XYZ file of N, CA and C in Angstrom:
405
model
N 0.788 -1.168 -0.028
C 0.028 -0.001 0.080
C 0.901 1.237 -0.099
N 0.489 2.319 -0.719
C 1.254 3.515 -0.961
C 0.783 4.506 0.192
N 1.507 5.175 0.712
C 1.203 6.222 1.617
C 1.535 7.608 1.136
N 0.522 8.485 1.553
C 0.557 9.913 1.031
C 0.305 10.867 2.244
N 0.879 12.070 2.116
C 0.493 12.976 3.333
C 0.374 14.333 2.629
N -0.726 15.081 3.094
C -0.870 16.344 2.838
C -1.110 17.149 3.903
N -0.779 18.475 4.057
C -0.842 19.347 5.116
C -1.626 20.628 4.756
N -2.289 21.146 5.752
C -2.983 22.391 5.415
C -3.540 23.195 6.628
N -4.481 23.928 6.563
C -4.947 24.563 7.753
C -6.504 25.054 7.848
N -7.057 25.105 9.000
C -8.277 25.779 9.202
C -7.908 27.075 9.381
N -8.243 27.819 8.621
C -7.852 29.413 8.552
C -9.147 30.156 9.101
N -8.927 30.907 10.215
C -10.007 31.705 10.611
C -9.726 33.085 10.845
N -10.877 34.058 10.908
C -10.713 35.496 11.282
C -11.830 35.617 12.127
N -11.692 36.804 12.919
C -12.796 37.267 13.678
C -13.228 38.691 13.000
N -14.465 38.710 12.483
C -14.879 39.772 11.673
C -15.471 40.926 12.537
N -15.237 40.731 13.982
C -15.782 41.706 14.845
C -17.035 41.139 15.625
N -17.884 40.357 14.802
C -19.200 39.821 15.411
C -18.963 38.492 15.608
N -18.268 37.751 14.908
C -18.109 36.237 14.992
C -16.890 35.691 14.312
N -16.553 34.463 14.540
C -15.386 33.760 13.858
C -15.915 33.300 12.502
N -15.177 33.530 11.533
C -15.451 33.014 10.119
C -14.239 32.099 9.781
N -14.658 31.130 8.978
C -13.555 30.163 8.496
C -13.528 30.225 6.806
N -12.316 30.187 6.385
C -11.976 30.305 4.964
C -12.087 28.975 4.285
N -13.000 28.567 3.398
C -13.199 27.506 2.805
C -12.986 27.732 1.251
N -12.446 26.828 0.679
C -12.087 26.756 -0.727
C -12.858 25.767 -1.377
N -13.227 25.937 -2.747
C -13.874 24.894 -3.580
C -12.867 24.462 -4.539
N -12.435 23.043 -4.146
C -11.497 22.450 -4.892
C -12.068 21.832 -6.129
N -11.794 22.163 -7.338
C -12.494 21.705 -8.571
C -11.745 20.350 -8.907
N -10.633 19.869 -8.416
C -10.099 18.734 -9.032
C -10.444 17.372 -8.324
N -11.049 17.511 -7.203
C -11.391 16.190 -6.336
C -12.917 15.968 -6.486
N -13.068 14.758 -6.942
C -14.524 14.207 -7.213
C -14.934 14.723 -8.399
N -16.039 14.325 -9.001
C -16.710 14.606 -10.149
C -17.253 16.095 -10.254
N -17.657 16.647 -9.186
C -18.033 17.859 -9.080
C -17.353 18.878 -8.162
N -16.169 18.362 -7.742
C -15.433 19.228 -6.794
C -15.988 19.224 -5.420
N -15.340 19.851 -4.374
C -15.710 19.903 -2.944
C -15.312 21.191 -2.311
N -16.122 21.463 -1.285
C -15.657 22.554 -0.262
C -14.763 21.951 0.843
N -13.775 22.572 1.165
C -12.760 22.138 2.098
C -11.810 23.169 2.562
N -10.819 22.790 3.265
C -9.708 23.739 3.697
C -8.410 23.548 2.828
N -7.749 24.667 2.640
C -6.524 24.523 1.747
C -5.616 23.595 2.488
N -4.992 22.706 1.415
C -4.024 21.792 1.788
C -3.406 21.247 0.423
N -2.228 20.368 0.692
C -1.571 19.768 -0.392
C -0.533 18.932 -0.006
N 0.145 18.189 -1.116
C 1.153 17.200 -0.687
C 2.322 17.774 -0.107
N 2.956 16.983 0.679
C 4.295 17.382 1.221
C 5.215 17.214 0.111
N 6.427 18.022 -0.018
C 7.432 17.903 -0.976
C 8.703 17.821 -0.408
N 9.687 16.955 -0.782
C 10.953 16.828 -0.201
C 10.989 16.580 1.135
N 11.764 17.508 1.833
C 12.145 17.254 3.201
C 11.264 18.239 4.084
N 10.278 18.697 3.531
C 9.359 19.765 4.231
C 8.895 19.193 5.479
N 8.757 19.960 6.524
C 7.986 19.558 7.777
C 6.642 19.919 7.433
N 5.655 19.435 8.374
C 4.264 19.653 8.135
C 3.944 21.065 8.129
N 4.495 22.054 8.919
C 4.204 23.364 8.974
C 4.651 23.996 7.707
N 5.739 23.650 7.095
C 6.323 24.183 5.850
C 5.395 23.922 4.701
N 4.983 22.617 4.747
C 3.927 22.103 3.656
C 2.709 22.904 3.708
N 2.144 23.140 4.966
C 0.940 23.876 5.071
C 1.082 25.150 4.598
N 2.129 25.907 5.042
C 2.508 27.289 4.669
C 2.484 27.471 3.184
N 3.247 26.658 2.502
C 3.478 26.739 1.025
C 2.295 26.441 0.180
N 1.576 25.291 0.708
C 0.371 24.925 0.007
C -0.877 26.098 0.165
N -0.849 26.610 1.444
C -1.835 27.828 1.461
C -1.459 28.973 0.606
N -0.173 29.316 0.429
C 0.235 30.349 -0.329
C 0.027 30.124 -1.778
N 0.305 28.890 -2.248
C 0.176 28.359 -3.633
C -1.545 28.461 -3.934
N -2.308 28.018 -3.097
C -3.629 27.810 -3.392
C -4.483 29.154 -3.298
N -4.141 30.041 -2.236
C -4.924 31.239 -2.069
C -4.117 32.566 -1.774
N -2.821 32.432 -2.129
C -1.912 33.553 -2.189
C -1.825 34.442 -0.871
N -1.999 33.654 0.383
C -1.712 34.570 1.458
C -0.743 33.792 2.391
N -0.219 34.438 3.392
C 0.616 33.795 4.334
C -0.179 33.850 5.717
N 0.102 32.761 6.587
C -0.640 32.642 7.772
C 0.242 32.610 9.044
N -0.362 32.771 10.065
C 0.245 32.475 11.411
C -0.495 31.467 11.940
N 0.278 30.358 12.458
C -0.251 29.128 13.082
C -0.463 29.457 14.567
N -1.585 28.955 15.011
C -2.086 29.269 16.431
C -1.889 28.117 17.374
N -1.066 28.331 18.202
C -0.728 27.314 19.289
C -0.524 25.917 18.599
N -0.793 24.899 19.417
C -0.466 23.596 18.884
C -1.754 22.765 18.380
N -2.715 23.523 17.861
C -4.070 22.867 17.308
C -3.627 21.964 16.070
N -3.945 20.814 16.096
C -3.451 19.810 15.036
C -4.603 18.684 14.884
N -5.154 18.489 13.743
C -5.971 17.525 13.506
C -5.641 16.688 12.341
N -5.714 15.432 12.414
C -5.435 14.453 11.337
C -6.600 13.634 10.980
N -6.772 13.481 9.524
C -7.850 12.573 9.248
C -7.082 11.665 8.194
N -7.541 10.330 8.181
C -6.890 9.282 7.532
C -7.990 8.799 6.554
N -7.655 8.590 5.305
C -8.560 8.053 4.313
C -7.959 7.389 3.227
N -8.634 6.812 2.271
C -8.036 6.093 1.109
C -8.701 6.797 -0.198
N -7.831 7.812 -0.779
C -8.441 8.409 -1.912
C -8.378 7.540 -3.209
N -7.646 6.666 -3.140
C -7.679 5.367 -4.276
C -7.371 4.146 -3.764
N -7.699 3.148 -4.394
C -7.379 1.859 -4.029
C -5.882 1.699 -3.877
N -5.551 0.977 -2.835
C -4.030 0.738 -2.357
C -3.228 1.982 -1.917
N -4.013 2.994 -1.695
C -3.420 4.277 -1.150
C -4.088 4.690 0.158
N -3.183 4.898 1.257
C -3.633 5.384 2.588
C -3.027 6.979 2.615
N -3.764 7.813 2.966
C -3.467 9.148 3.115
C -3.768 9.804 4.407
N -2.888 10.546 4.965
C -3.086 11.415 6.239
C -3.005 12.731 5.683
N -4.137 13.591 6.124
C -4.240 14.870 5.894
C -4.068 15.560 7.301
N -3.149 16.475 7.400
C -2.902 17.116 8.784
C -3.257 18.580 8.525
N -4.057 19.029 9.633
C -4.572 20.459 9.535
C -4.037 21.113 10.715
N -3.692 22.394 10.553
C -3.408 23.155 11.795
C -4.467 24.362 11.746
N -4.472 25.009 13.030
C -5.342 26.308 13.173
C -4.541 27.420 12.776
N -4.919 28.462 11.897
C -4.125 29.466 11.611
C -4.934 30.624 11.288
N -4.386 31.786 11.310
C -5.161 33.015 10.960
C -4.182 33.738 9.871
N -4.847 34.522 9.158
C -3.971 35.313 8.056
C -3.220 36.453 8.494
N -1.955 36.673 8.007
C -1.265 37.684 8.400
C -2.169 38.914 7.966
N -1.866 40.245 8.482
C -2.660 41.262 8.181
C -2.622 41.772 6.734
N -3.631 42.503 6.238
C -3.675 43.197 4.908
C -3.049 42.297 3.756
N -3.761 41.199 3.591
C -3.507 40.374 2.439
C -4.623 40.173 1.600
N -4.597 40.075 0.307
C -5.796 39.854 -0.654
C -5.668 38.377 -1.033
N -6.741 37.827 -1.130
C -6.710 36.331 -1.449
C -6.738 36.263 -3.007
N -5.792 35.456 -3.509
C -5.628 35.247 -5.020
C -5.579 33.768 -5.247
N -6.740 33.251 -5.714
C -6.828 31.694 -5.714
C -6.117 31.139 -6.943
N -5.670 30.060 -6.869
C -4.941 29.104 -7.788
C -5.958 28.556 -8.757
N -6.245 29.284 -9.858
C -7.355 28.893 -10.771
C -7.289 27.414 -11.245
N -6.187 26.956 -11.318
C -6.042 25.525 -11.831
C -6.692 24.493 -10.779
N -6.618 24.923 -9.657
C -7.172 23.946 -8.604
C -8.492 24.506 -7.897
N -8.467 25.758 -7.703
C -9.480 26.329 -6.799
C -10.342 27.237 -7.634
N -11.813 26.951 -7.675
C -12.652 27.756 -8.328
C -13.350 29.003 -7.678
N -13.249 28.796 -6.195
C -13.745 30.071 -5.478
C -13.491 29.729 -3.957
N -13.760 30.802 -3.224
C -13.477 30.702 -1.811
C -14.615 31.471 -1.123
N -14.689 31.226 0.083
C -15.854 31.863 1.061
C -15.285 31.921 2.515
N -15.529 33.085 2.998
C -15.458 33.198 4.541
C -16.776 32.910 5.093
N -16.899 31.983 5.833
C -18.217 31.370 6.357
C -18.211 31.396 7.830
N -19.532 31.506 8.286
C -19.650 31.436 9.859
C -19.529 29.879 10.142
N -19.304 29.528 11.302
C -19.170 28.072 11.658
C -20.304 27.248 11.105
N -21.588 27.853 11.380
C -22.776 27.098 10.841
C -22.712 26.906 9.373
N -22.421 27.813 8.622
C -22.449 27.666 7.160
C -21.178 26.737 6.681
N -20.220 26.936 7.366
C -19.015 25.904 7.074
C -19.411 24.525 7.324
N -20.121 24.240 8.324
C -20.498 22.722 8.534
C -21.479 22.347 7.412
N -22.280 23.179 6.898
C -23.069 22.818 5.832
C -22.474 22.765 4.530
N -21.420 23.567 4.174
C -20.696 23.404 2.970
C -19.592 22.384 2.795
N -19.078 22.072 4.052
C -17.765 21.154 4.018
C -18.311 19.789 3.457
N -17.510 19.231 2.610
C -17.920 18.001 1.885
C -17.319 16.755 2.746
N -15.891 16.839 2.997
C -15.293 15.864 3.708
C -14.709 16.324 4.948
N -14.455 17.503 5.138
C -13.568 18.219 6.294
C -14.339 18.526 7.512
N -15.642 18.252 7.642
C -16.488 18.519 8.823
C -15.840 18.050 10.087
N -15.308 16.718 10.122
C -14.648 16.228 11.305
C -13.439 16.938 11.769
N -12.720 17.465 10.718
C -11.472 18.259 11.053
C -11.856 19.464 11.766
N -12.830 20.160 11.226
C -13.441 21.427 11.889
C -13.690 21.146 13.404
N -14.392 20.044 13.606
C -14.778 19.708 14.861
C -13.593 19.435 15.763
N -12.674 18.760 15.245
C -11.418 18.448 16.139
C -10.660 19.806 16.322
N -10.623 20.682 15.375
C -9.746 21.952 15.624
C -10.559 22.846 16.624
N -11.811 22.937 16.457
C -12.540 23.759 17.389
C -12.413 23.335 18.858
N -12.306 21.938 19.038
C -12.136 21.584 20.526
C -10.790 22.025 21.090
N -9.904 22.363 20.241
C -8.655 22.686 20.762
C -8.490 24.357 20.773
N -9.399 25.128 20.255
C -9.358 26.551 20.365
C -9.416 26.982 21.658
């Protein structure tokens, strides 16, 4: 069995009234795409944080600050004979950045209330629950 690893983050901001999560619509996964958090495959000797930071920047064009030790892992099989761990951290965007999505992978993004995020998330709802417990 082949092993893969991806890293990303549950990115949040406080808009003054409530917390919002940043979701991306990944058009490459599944027949119709899916809503989730930015993440991607580890390259070379990158550690998990380096992978998450690079992938977030590649997919949405922003840099983030990781918050504490919040970490959630989900394990699944994206294809036959492949086991994959997806590691997520809690992060917040650095100030005064504009989101620029990577059109080859991401078709749109949305800042969502926790309630809306739970409705939109296709596969990552358990990740959100795990991260929120550590906030």
